[in-house]
Amino acid sequence: MKHYNGYLIDLDGTMYKGMECIEDAPSFIKELNNKKIPHLFLTNNSSLKQSQIADKLTTMGIPAEKENIFTSSMATAGYISQQKPGAKVYAIGEQGLFAALEQEGLSLVEEDSDYVIIGIDRQITYEKLAKACLNVRAGAKLISTNGDIAIPTERGLLPGNGSLAAVVTTSTGQLPIVIGKPESIIMEQAMKVIGTSKQETLMVGDNYDTDIMAGINAGIDTLMVFTGLTTEEQLAQYNAKPTYTVHTLKQWLDNI
Amino acid sequence: MKHYNGYLIDLDGTMYKGMECIEDAPSFIKELNNKKIPHLFLTNNSSLKQSQIADKLTTMGIPAEKENIFTSSMATAGYISQQKPGAKVYAIGEQGLFAALEQEGLSLVEEDSDYVIIGIDRQITYEKLAKACLNVRAGAKLISTNGDIAIPTERGLLPGNGSLAAVVTTSTGQLPIVIGKPESIIMEQAMKVIGTSKQETLMVGDNYDTDIMAGINAGIDTLMVFTGLTTEEQLAQYNAKPTYTVHTLKQWLDNI
């Protein structure tokens, strides 16, 4: 079995379910740490900061430093910086997005921006959407941190980032560049951070449509674990299969 | 030339341009009044009340009573009432929409609604959009007062109602029933109000894509006037032509 020099790891359904740790997650991460294998936790969540997500993991007994967290907001900031260092951006989002943009040294503006970024913003206003539309009509490129159309909550499925971005797309006709899983941009940005090539990297996740498709779209191998959303029966319906499948991450420990 | 017993008349580009009255508009309306021909001013604007629009017209010298105004909000309320009298609705919008719903005796609820209505709302919040999605996912039918994707303002094109409704459509997958021009529902509701049949009614407007298409979609004759958006050259590109065209409404006075 091939060994991988870098791991990209999904969170919900792979490391935990809601507030509950998945049984073999801590030993899986400990083994990566023992072997000093660089890894990042990859999340489409654009609202939280690295430290907030790391805290959640460590509270559950999963070893995680702030530096192990990679969000769609960070991938967005990294992508823009690569395209146009010091770009002017108009952003709609929450603290995780603004922290990532600041960390990358991008300048926040209200008009004449190079990019308009839409992250989930539960304080969205008409004025914010209006400014986004005006910037896009004036020539800014539209970016959506992720394309998730709905967020699962205890109240039910609430509007996700992809549905907020639809306001700007519908009004201006401009389709967004989407950063998060299953798009390949977040994968490419994450590999830049851990410094591994496509050939040496493995993507681990439970959700076929986001995690596994992200690996396939980025041309990297995938390990699918059946502790989350996609079942073995559902997987049978898909033509493009993950490189490996396991029922729990314990089955993979010897391959690390 | 055929005479019509009822007129449906567009406002912007037909009666006025922005804050400026179009020259022959007052005499056109006065002639309808002289001949006692029932008519309604038809607008996709869902935010204003009848009295606010009537005031704007009379200030410009165009005779208009509150009862001559028919908005997409009123058409929405009339349509729902016809489908399900006393229906429970969850509505996002401004005062024109809430006034129309109240006038029609529909009950406003926060959950378990029969319909979710989206009108333009410049006080939109995530919570309002969240409730709209939850109601639709629980079985409510989605209605958009109009499909306008952008609103012209002095700042530029800002998000219209159709782009706000796109949040709910993108998140839930449910396409809205659209009421305003160029859809036929507003036309059918307007004819109910003035009590004329399709054969006796004429739609007057300047915008091919909304006014003339509304007439065509509803199966009623159309009079296109070149005082607004669509030019004679642009009209040449379209296959389905208006029934009549004039350069100014003065040319039509003898046919009233």
Coordinates of C-alpha atoms in Angstrom, one line a residue:
Chain A
M1 CA 0.0 0.0 0.0
K2 CA 1.3 3.4 -1.0
H3 CA 2.3 5.8 1.9
Y4 CA 1.4 9.5 1.7
N5 CA 3.5 12.4 2.8
G6 CA 0.6 14.8 3.4
Y7 CA -3.1 14.4 4.6
L8 CA -6.0 16.6 4.0
I9 CA -8.8 15.7 6.4
D10 CA -12.5 16.6 6.5
L11 CA -14.0 17.4 9.8
D12 CA -17.8 16.8 10.1
G13 CA -18.6 13.1 9.6
T14 CA -14.9 12.2 9.6
M15 CA -13.5 13.6 12.9
Y16 CA -16.8 14.3 14.7
K17 CA -20.5 14.3 14.3
G18 CA -22.0 17.6 15.5
M19 CA -20.5 17.8 19.0
E20 CA -19.5 14.2 19.3
C21 CA -16.1 12.8 18.5
I22 CA -15.9 9.9 16.1
E23 CA -14.3 6.9 18.0
D24 CA -11.1 6.4 16.0
A25 CA -10.4 10.0 15.1
P26 CA -8.0 10.8 18.0
S27 CA -5.7 7.8 17.4
F28 CA -5.7 8.5 13.6
I29 CA -4.4 12.1 14.2
K30 CA -2.0 10.9 16.9
E31 CA -0.5 8.4 14.5
L32 CA 0.0 11.2 11.9
N33 CA 1.7 13.2 14.6
N34 CA 3.9 10.3 15.7
K35 CA 5.1 9.8 12.1
K36 CA 5.5 13.6 11.7
I37 CA 3.2 13.6 8.6
P38 CA 2.0 17.1 7.7
H39 CA -1.8 17.3 7.7
L40 CA -4.6 19.9 7.5
F41 CA -8.2 19.8 8.6
L42 CA -10.2 21.1 5.7
T43 CA -13.5 22.8 6.2
N44 CA -15.9 24.8 3.9
N45 CA -16.9 26.7 7.0
S46 CA -15.9 30.3 6.3
S47 CA -17.3 31.9 9.5
L48 CA -14.9 30.6 12.2
K49 CA -11.3 31.4 12.9
Q50 CA -8.6 28.7 13.0
S51 CA -8.3 28.9 16.8
Q52 CA -12.1 28.4 17.3
I53 CA -12.0 25.2 15.3
A54 CA -8.8 23.9 16.9
D55 CA -10.3 24.5 20.3
K56 CA -13.4 22.4 19.4
L57 CA -11.1 19.5 18.2
T58 CA -8.8 19.5 21.3
T59 CA -11.9 19.6 23.6
M60 CA -13.0 16.4 22.0
G61 CA -9.5 14.8 22.5
I62 CA -8.4 15.2 18.8
P63 CA -4.9 16.8 18.7
A64 CA -5.0 20.0 16.7
E65 CA -3.0 23.2 16.6
K66 CA -4.4 26.4 15.1
E67 CA -1.9 25.8 12.2
N68 CA -3.6 22.5 11.3
I69 CA -6.9 24.2 10.4
F70 CA -7.5 25.3 6.8
T71 CA -10.9 27.0 6.0
S72 CA -12.5 28.0 2.8
S73 CA -11.8 31.6 3.9
M74 CA -8.1 31.0 4.2
A75 CA -8.1 29.3 0.8
T76 CA -10.0 32.3 -0.7
A77 CA -7.4 34.7 0.7
G78 CA -4.5 32.6 -0.5
Y79 CA -6.0 32.2 -3.9
I80 CA -6.6 36.0 -4.3
S81 CA -3.1 36.8 -3.1
Q82 CA -1.7 34.4 -5.6
Q83 CA -3.7 35.9 -8.5
K84 CA -3.1 39.5 -7.5
P85 CA -0.9 40.2 -4.4
G86 CA -2.3 43.1 -2.3
A87 CA -5.6 43.0 -4.2
K88 CA -8.5 45.3 -3.1
V89 CA -11.4 43.2 -2.0
Y90 CA -15.0 43.9 -1.0
A91 CA -16.1 41.2 1.4
I92 CA -19.3 40.0 2.9
G93 CA -18.8 37.4 5.7
E94 CA -18.1 36.7 9.3
Q95 CA -15.0 36.9 11.5
G96 CA -13.2 33.9 10.0
L97 CA -13.2 35.5 6.6
F98 CA -12.0 38.9 7.7
A99 CA -9.3 37.3 9.8
A100 CA -8.1 35.3 6.8
L101 CA -8.1 38.4 4.5
E102 CA -6.2 40.4 7.1
Q103 CA -3.6 37.6 7.6
E104 CA -3.0 37.6 3.9
G105 CA -2.5 41.3 3.7
L106 CA -5.4 42.1 1.4
S107 CA -7.0 45.5 1.6
L108 CA -10.7 45.9 2.3
V109 CA -12.5 48.5 0.3
E110 CA -16.1 49.5 -0.3
E111 CA -15.8 50.3 -4.0
D112 CA -13.5 49.9 -7.0
S113 CA -12.5 46.4 -5.7
D114 CA -10.7 43.8 -7.7
Y115 CA -12.7 41.0 -6.1
V116 CA -16.0 40.7 -4.4
I117 CA -16.0 37.8 -1.8
I118 CA -19.2 36.2 -0.5
G119 CA -18.9 34.1 2.7
I120 CA -21.8 33.2 4.9
D121 CA -23.0 36.3 6.8
R122 CA -25.8 36.0 9.2
Q123 CA -25.8 39.8 9.5
I124 CA -26.4 40.2 5.8
T125 CA -28.1 43.4 4.7
Y126 CA -29.5 44.8 1.5
E127 CA -26.8 47.5 1.5
K128 CA -24.0 44.8 1.6
L129 CA -25.6 43.0 -1.3
A130 CA -26.1 46.2 -3.2
K131 CA -22.4 47.1 -2.8
A132 CA -21.4 43.6 -3.9
C133 CA -23.5 44.1 -7.1
L134 CA -22.1 47.6 -7.8
N135 CA -18.5 46.3 -7.4
V136 CA -19.2 43.4 -9.7
R137 CA -20.9 45.6 -12.3
A138 CA -17.9 47.9 -12.1
G139 CA -15.6 45.0 -13.0
A140 CA -14.7 43.1 -9.8
K141 CA -14.5 39.3 -10.0
L142 CA -17.0 37.4 -7.9
I143 CA -15.8 34.8 -5.5
S144 CA -17.8 32.5 -3.3
T145 CA -15.9 30.9 -0.4
N146 CA -18.0 27.8 -0.9
G147 CA -21.0 26.7 -2.9
D148 CA -23.0 25.1 0.0
I149 CA -26.6 25.9 -0.6
A150 CA -27.8 25.0 2.9
I151 CA -26.5 24.8 6.4
P152 CA -27.8 22.0 8.7
T153 CA -29.0 23.5 12.1
E154 CA -31.3 22.3 14.8
R155 CA -34.0 24.5 13.2
G156 CA -33.6 22.7 9.9
L157 CA -31.7 23.6 6.7
L158 CA -30.9 27.4 6.6
P159 CA -29.5 29.3 3.6
G160 CA -25.8 28.7 2.9
N161 CA -23.2 30.7 1.3
G162 CA -24.0 29.5 -2.2
S163 CA -27.5 30.8 -1.9
L164 CA -26.4 34.2 -0.7
A165 CA -24.0 34.5 -3.6
A166 CA -27.0 33.7 -5.9
V167 CA -28.3 37.2 -5.2
V168 CA -25.2 38.7 -6.9
T169 CA -25.1 36.1 -9.6
T170 CA -28.8 36.5 -10.5
S171 CA -28.6 40.3 -10.4
T172 CA -25.4 40.8 -12.4
G173 CA -25.2 37.6 -14.4
Q174 CA -21.7 36.9 -13.2
L175 CA -21.0 33.3 -12.0
P176 CA -18.7 33.1 -9.0
I177 CA -15.4 31.4 -8.7
V178 CA -16.0 28.9 -6.0
I179 CA -13.2 28.0 -3.6
G180 CA -14.4 25.3 -1.2
K181 CA -14.9 21.6 -1.6
P182 CA -15.7 20.0 -4.1
E183 CA -13.8 22.6 -6.1
S184 CA -10.1 22.1 -6.5
I185 CA -8.9 25.6 -5.4
I186 CA -9.1 24.8 -1.7
M187 CA -7.1 21.6 -2.3
E188 CA -4.4 23.4 -4.3
Q189 CA -4.1 26.1 -1.6
A190 CA -4.0 23.4 1.1
M191 CA -1.2 21.5 -0.6
K192 CA 0.8 24.8 -0.9
V193 CA 0.5 25.1 2.9
I194 CA 1.8 21.6 3.7
G195 CA 4.2 21.6 0.8
T196 CA 3.3 18.3 -0.7
S197 CA 2.6 17.4 -4.4
K198 CA -0.6 15.9 -5.7
Q199 CA 1.1 12.5 -5.9
E200 CA 2.1 12.5 -2.2
T201 CA -1.2 13.8 -0.8
L202 CA -4.3 11.9 0.4
M203 CA -7.7 13.4 0.9
V204 CA -9.8 11.8 3.7
G205 CA -13.5 12.3 4.1
D206 CA -17.0 10.9 4.5
N207 CA -19.0 13.0 2.0
Y208 CA -18.8 11.8 -1.6
D209 CA -20.1 15.0 -3.2
T210 CA -17.8 17.4 -1.4
D211 CA -14.7 15.5 0.1
I212 CA -14.2 12.8 -2.5
M213 CA -15.2 14.9 -5.4
A214 CA -12.7 17.6 -4.2
G215 CA -9.9 15.0 -4.3
I216 CA -11.0 13.7 -7.8
N217 CA -11.3 17.3 -9.1
A218 CA -7.8 18.1 -7.8
G219 CA -6.3 14.9 -9.1
I220 CA -5.3 13.5 -5.7
D221 CA -6.0 10.1 -4.1
T222 CA -8.9 9.8 -1.8
L223 CA -9.7 7.7 1.3
M224 CA -13.4 7.5 2.0
V225 CA -14.7 6.5 5.5
F226 CA -18.2 5.4 6.1
T227 CA -18.7 7.2 9.5
G228 CA -20.6 10.1 8.1
L229 CA -22.9 11.1 5.3
T230 CA -22.4 8.8 2.3
T231 CA -23.2 5.1 2.8
E232 CA -21.6 2.2 1.1
E233 CA -24.9 1.6 -0.8
Q234 CA -24.9 5.2 -2.0
L235 CA -21.3 5.0 -3.1
A236 CA -22.2 2.1 -5.4
Q237 CA -24.3 4.5 -7.5
Y238 CA -21.3 6.6 -8.4
N239 CA -19.0 5.8 -11.3
A240 CA -15.9 7.6 -10.1
K241 CA -14.8 5.7 -7.0
P242 CA -12.6 6.9 -4.1
T243 CA -9.0 5.4 -4.3
Y244 CA -9.7 3.6 -0.9
T245 CA -12.7 3.0 1.3
V246 CA -12.7 2.0 5.0
H247 CA -15.5 1.5 7.6
T248 CA -13.5 3.3 10.3
L249 CA -10.2 5.1 10.3
K250 CA -8.7 2.4 12.6
Q251 CA -8.5 0.2 9.4
W252 CA -6.1 2.7 7.9
L253 CA -3.7 3.2 10.8
D254 CA -1.1 0.7 9.5
N255 CA -0.9 2.6 6.2
I256 CA 0.1 5.8 7.8
Chain B
M1 CA -59.6 50.5 -35.8
K2 CA -60.9 48.4 -32.9
H3 CA -62.0 50.2 -29.7
Y4 CA -61.1 48.8 -26.3
N5 CA -63.2 48.8 -23.2
G6 CA -60.4 48.5 -20.8
Y7 CA -56.8 49.8 -20.7
L8 CA -53.8 48.5 -18.7
I9 CA -51.1 51.1 -18.7
D10 CA -47.4 50.9 -17.8
L11 CA -45.9 53.7 -15.8
D12 CA -42.1 54.2 -16.2
G13 CA -41.3 55.1 -19.8
T14 CA -45.0 55.3 -20.7
M15 CA -46.4 57.9 -18.3
Y16 CA -43.2 59.4 -16.9
K17 CA -39.4 59.0 -17.0
G18 CA -38.0 59.0 -13.5
M19 CA -39.5 62.2 -12.0
E20 CA -40.5 63.8 -15.4
C21 CA -43.9 63.5 -17.0
I22 CA -44.0 62.3 -20.6
E23 CA -45.6 65.0 -22.7
D24 CA -48.8 63.3 -24.0
A25 CA -49.5 61.2 -20.9
P26 CA -52.0 63.6 -19.2
S27 CA -54.1 64.1 -22.3
F28 CA -54.2 60.3 -22.9
I29 CA -55.5 59.6 -19.4
K30 CA -57.9 62.6 -19.6
E31 CA -59.4 61.1 -22.8
L32 CA -59.9 57.7 -21.1
N33 CA -61.7 59.5 -18.3
N34 CA -63.8 61.5 -20.7
K35 CA -64.9 58.3 -22.4
K36 CA -65.3 56.6 -19.0
I37 CA -63.1 53.8 -20.1
P38 CA -61.8 51.7 -17.1
H39 CA -58.1 51.6 -16.8
L40 CA -55.4 50.6 -14.4
F41 CA -51.8 51.7 -14.1
L42 CA -49.8 48.5 -13.8
T43 CA -46.4 48.4 -12.0
N44 CA -44.0 45.7 -10.9
N45 CA -43.1 47.9 -8.0
S46 CA -44.1 45.9 -4.9
S47 CA -42.8 48.4 -2.3
L48 CA -45.2 51.3 -2.6
K49 CA -48.8 51.7 -1.7
Q50 CA -51.5 52.7 -4.2
S51 CA -51.9 56.2 -2.7
Q52 CA -48.1 56.9 -2.9
I53 CA -48.1 56.1 -6.7
A54 CA -51.3 58.0 -7.3
D55 CA -49.8 61.0 -5.6
K56 CA -46.8 60.9 -7.8
L57 CA -49.0 60.8 -10.9
T58 CA -51.3 63.7 -9.9
T59 CA -48.3 65.8 -8.9
M60 CA -47.1 65.4 -12.5
G61 CA -50.5 66.4 -13.9
I62 CA -51.6 62.9 -14.8
P63 CA -55.1 62.2 -13.4
A64 CA -55.0 59.2 -11.1
E65 CA -57.1 57.9 -8.2
K66 CA -55.7 55.4 -5.7
E67 CA -58.1 52.9 -7.3
N68 CA -56.4 53.2 -10.7
I69 CA -53.2 51.8 -9.3
F70 CA -52.5 48.1 -9.5
T71 CA -49.1 46.8 -8.2
S72 CA -47.5 43.4 -8.3
S73 CA -48.2 43.2 -4.6
M74 CA -51.9 43.6 -5.2
A75 CA -51.8 41.0 -7.9
T76 CA -50.0 38.7 -5.6
A77 CA -52.6 39.1 -2.9
G78 CA -55.4 38.7 -5.4
Y79 CA -53.8 35.6 -6.9
I80 CA -53.3 33.9 -3.5
S81 CA -56.8 34.8 -2.4
Q82 CA -58.2 33.2 -5.5
Q83 CA -56.1 30.0 -5.0
K84 CA -56.9 29.7 -1.3
P85 CA -59.1 32.3 0.4
G86 CA -57.7 33.3 3.8
A87 CA -54.4 31.5 3.1
K88 CA -51.6 31.8 5.7
V89 CA -48.6 33.6 4.2
Y90 CA -45.1 34.3 5.3
A91 CA -44.0 37.5 3.6
I92 CA -40.8 39.4 3.0
G93 CA -41.3 42.9 1.6
E94 CA -42.1 46.5 2.2
Q95 CA -45.2 48.5 3.1
G96 CA -46.9 48.1 -0.3
L97 CA -46.9 44.3 0.0
F98 CA -48.1 44.2 3.6
A99 CA -50.9 46.7 2.8
A100 CA -52.0 44.6 -0.2
L101 CA -52.0 41.3 1.9
E102 CA -54.0 43.0 4.7
Q103 CA -56.5 44.5 2.2
E104 CA -57.1 41.0 0.8
G105 CA -57.6 39.5 4.3
L106 CA -54.7 37.1 4.2
S107 CA -53.2 36.1 7.5
L108 CA -49.5 36.7 8.2
V109 CA -47.7 33.9 10.0
E110 CA -44.1 33.0 10.8
E111 CA -44.3 29.3 10.2
D112 CA -46.6 26.6 8.7
S113 CA -47.5 29.0 6.0
D114 CA -49.3 28.0 2.8
Y115 CA -47.3 30.5 0.8
V116 CA -43.9 32.3 1.1
I117 CA -44.0 35.7 -0.7
I118 CA -40.8 37.5 -1.6
G119 CA -41.1 41.2 -2.5
I120 CA -38.3 43.7 -2.6
D121 CA -37.2 44.4 1.0
R122 CA -34.4 46.8 1.6
Q123 CA -34.4 45.7 5.3
I124 CA -33.8 42.1 4.4
T125 CA -32.1 40.0 7.1
Y126 CA -30.6 36.5 7.2
E127 CA -33.4 35.6 9.7
K128 CA -36.1 36.6 7.2
L129 CA -34.5 34.5 4.5
A130 CA -34.0 31.6 6.9
K131 CA -37.7 31.6 7.8
A132 CA -38.6 31.8 4.1
C133 CA -36.5 28.6 3.4
L134 CA -37.9 26.8 6.5
N135 CA -41.5 27.5 5.4
V136 CA -40.8 26.4 1.8
R137 CA -39.0 23.2 3.0
A138 CA -42.1 22.5 5.2
G139 CA -44.3 22.7 2.1
A140 CA -45.2 26.3 1.4
K141 CA -45.4 27.5 -2.2
L142 CA -42.9 30.2 -3.2
I143 CA -44.1 33.3 -4.8
S144 CA -42.1 36.2 -6.2
T145 CA -44.0 39.5 -6.6
N146 CA -41.9 40.1 -9.8
G147 CA -38.8 38.6 -11.4
D148 CA -36.9 41.9 -11.8
I149 CA -33.2 41.1 -11.2
A150 CA -32.1 44.7 -10.8
I151 CA -33.5 48.1 -9.8
P152 CA -32.2 51.2 -11.6
T153 CA -31.1 53.9 -9.0
E154 CA -28.9 56.9 -9.1
R155 CA -26.1 54.7 -7.6
G156 CA -26.5 52.1 -10.4
L157 CA -28.3 48.8 -10.7
L158 CA -29.1 47.4 -7.3
P159 CA -30.5 43.9 -6.5
G160 CA -34.1 43.5 -7.4
N161 CA -36.7 41.2 -6.1
G162 CA -35.9 38.4 -8.4
S163 CA -32.4 38.2 -7.1
L164 CA -33.5 38.1 -3.5
A165 CA -35.9 35.3 -4.3
A166 CA -32.9 33.4 -5.8
V167 CA -31.6 32.8 -2.2
V168 CA -34.7 30.7 -1.4
T169 CA -34.7 29.0 -4.9
T170 CA -31.0 28.2 -4.7
S171 CA -31.3 26.9 -1.1
T172 CA -34.5 24.9 -1.4
G173 CA -34.6 24.0 -5.1
Q174 CA -38.1 25.4 -5.5
L175 CA -38.8 27.8 -8.4
P176 CA -41.1 30.7 -7.6
I177 CA -44.4 31.4 -9.1
V178 CA -43.8 34.9 -10.6
I179 CA -46.6 37.4 -10.5
G180 CA -45.4 40.7 -12.2
K181 CA -44.9 41.6 -15.8
P182 CA -44.1 39.8 -18.2
E183 CA -46.0 37.0 -16.4
S184 CA -49.6 36.7 -17.2
I185 CA -50.8 36.5 -13.6
I186 CA -50.7 40.3 -13.0
M187 CA -52.7 40.8 -16.3
E188 CA -55.4 38.3 -15.3
Q189 CA -55.7 39.9 -11.9
A190 CA -55.9 43.4 -13.4
M191 CA -58.6 42.4 -15.8
K192 CA -60.6 40.9 -12.9
V193 CA -60.4 44.4 -11.2
I194 CA -61.6 46.4 -14.2
G195 CA -64.1 43.7 -15.3
T196 CA -63.0 43.4 -19.0
S197 CA -62.3 40.3 -21.0
K198 CA -59.1 39.6 -22.9
Q199 CA -60.7 40.6 -26.2
E200 CA -61.8 44.0 -24.9
T201 CA -58.5 44.9 -23.1
L202 CA -55.4 46.8 -24.4
M203 CA -52.0 46.7 -22.7
V204 CA -50.0 50.0 -23.2
G205 CA -46.3 50.1 -22.6
D206 CA -42.8 51.0 -23.7
N207 CA -40.7 48.0 -22.6
Y208 CA -40.9 45.0 -24.9
D209 CA -39.6 42.5 -22.5
T210 CA -42.0 43.3 -19.7
D211 CA -45.0 45.2 -21.0
I212 CA -45.5 43.9 -24.4
M213 CA -44.5 40.3 -23.4
A214 CA -47.0 40.5 -20.5
G215 CA -49.7 41.3 -23.1
I216 CA -48.6 38.5 -25.4
N217 CA -48.3 36.0 -22.6
A218 CA -51.8 36.9 -21.4
G219 CA -53.3 36.8 -24.9
I220 CA -54.4 40.5 -25.0
D221 CA -53.7 43.2 -27.6
T222 CA -50.8 45.5 -27.1
L223 CA -50.0 49.1 -27.9
M224 CA -46.2 49.9 -27.8
V225 CA -45.1 53.5 -27.5
F226 CA -41.5 54.5 -28.2
T227 CA -41.1 57.1 -25.4
G228 CA -39.2 54.7 -23.1
L229 CA -36.8 51.8 -23.1
T230 CA -37.3 49.8 -26.3
T231 CA -36.5 51.6 -29.6
E232 CA -38.0 51.0 -33.0
E233 CA -34.7 49.4 -34.1
Q234 CA -34.7 47.0 -31.2
L235 CA -38.3 46.0 -31.8
A236 CA -37.3 45.0 -35.3
Q237 CA -35.2 42.1 -33.8
Y238 CA -38.2 40.5 -32.1
N239 CA -40.4 38.0 -33.9
A240 CA -43.6 38.5 -32.0
K241 CA -44.7 42.1 -32.6
P242 CA -47.0 44.3 -30.6
T243 CA -50.5 44.7 -32.1
Y244 CA -49.9 48.5 -32.6
T245 CA -47.0 50.8 -32.3
V246 CA -47.0 54.7 -31.9
H247 CA -44.2 57.2 -31.4
T248 CA -46.2 59.1 -28.8
L249 CA -49.6 58.4 -27.1
K250 CA -51.0 61.5 -28.9
Q251 CA -51.2 59.3 -32.1
W252 CA -53.6 57.0 -30.3
L253 CA -56.0 59.6 -28.9
D254 CA -58.6 59.2 -31.7
N255 CA -58.8 55.5 -31.2
I256 CA -59.9 55.8 -27.6

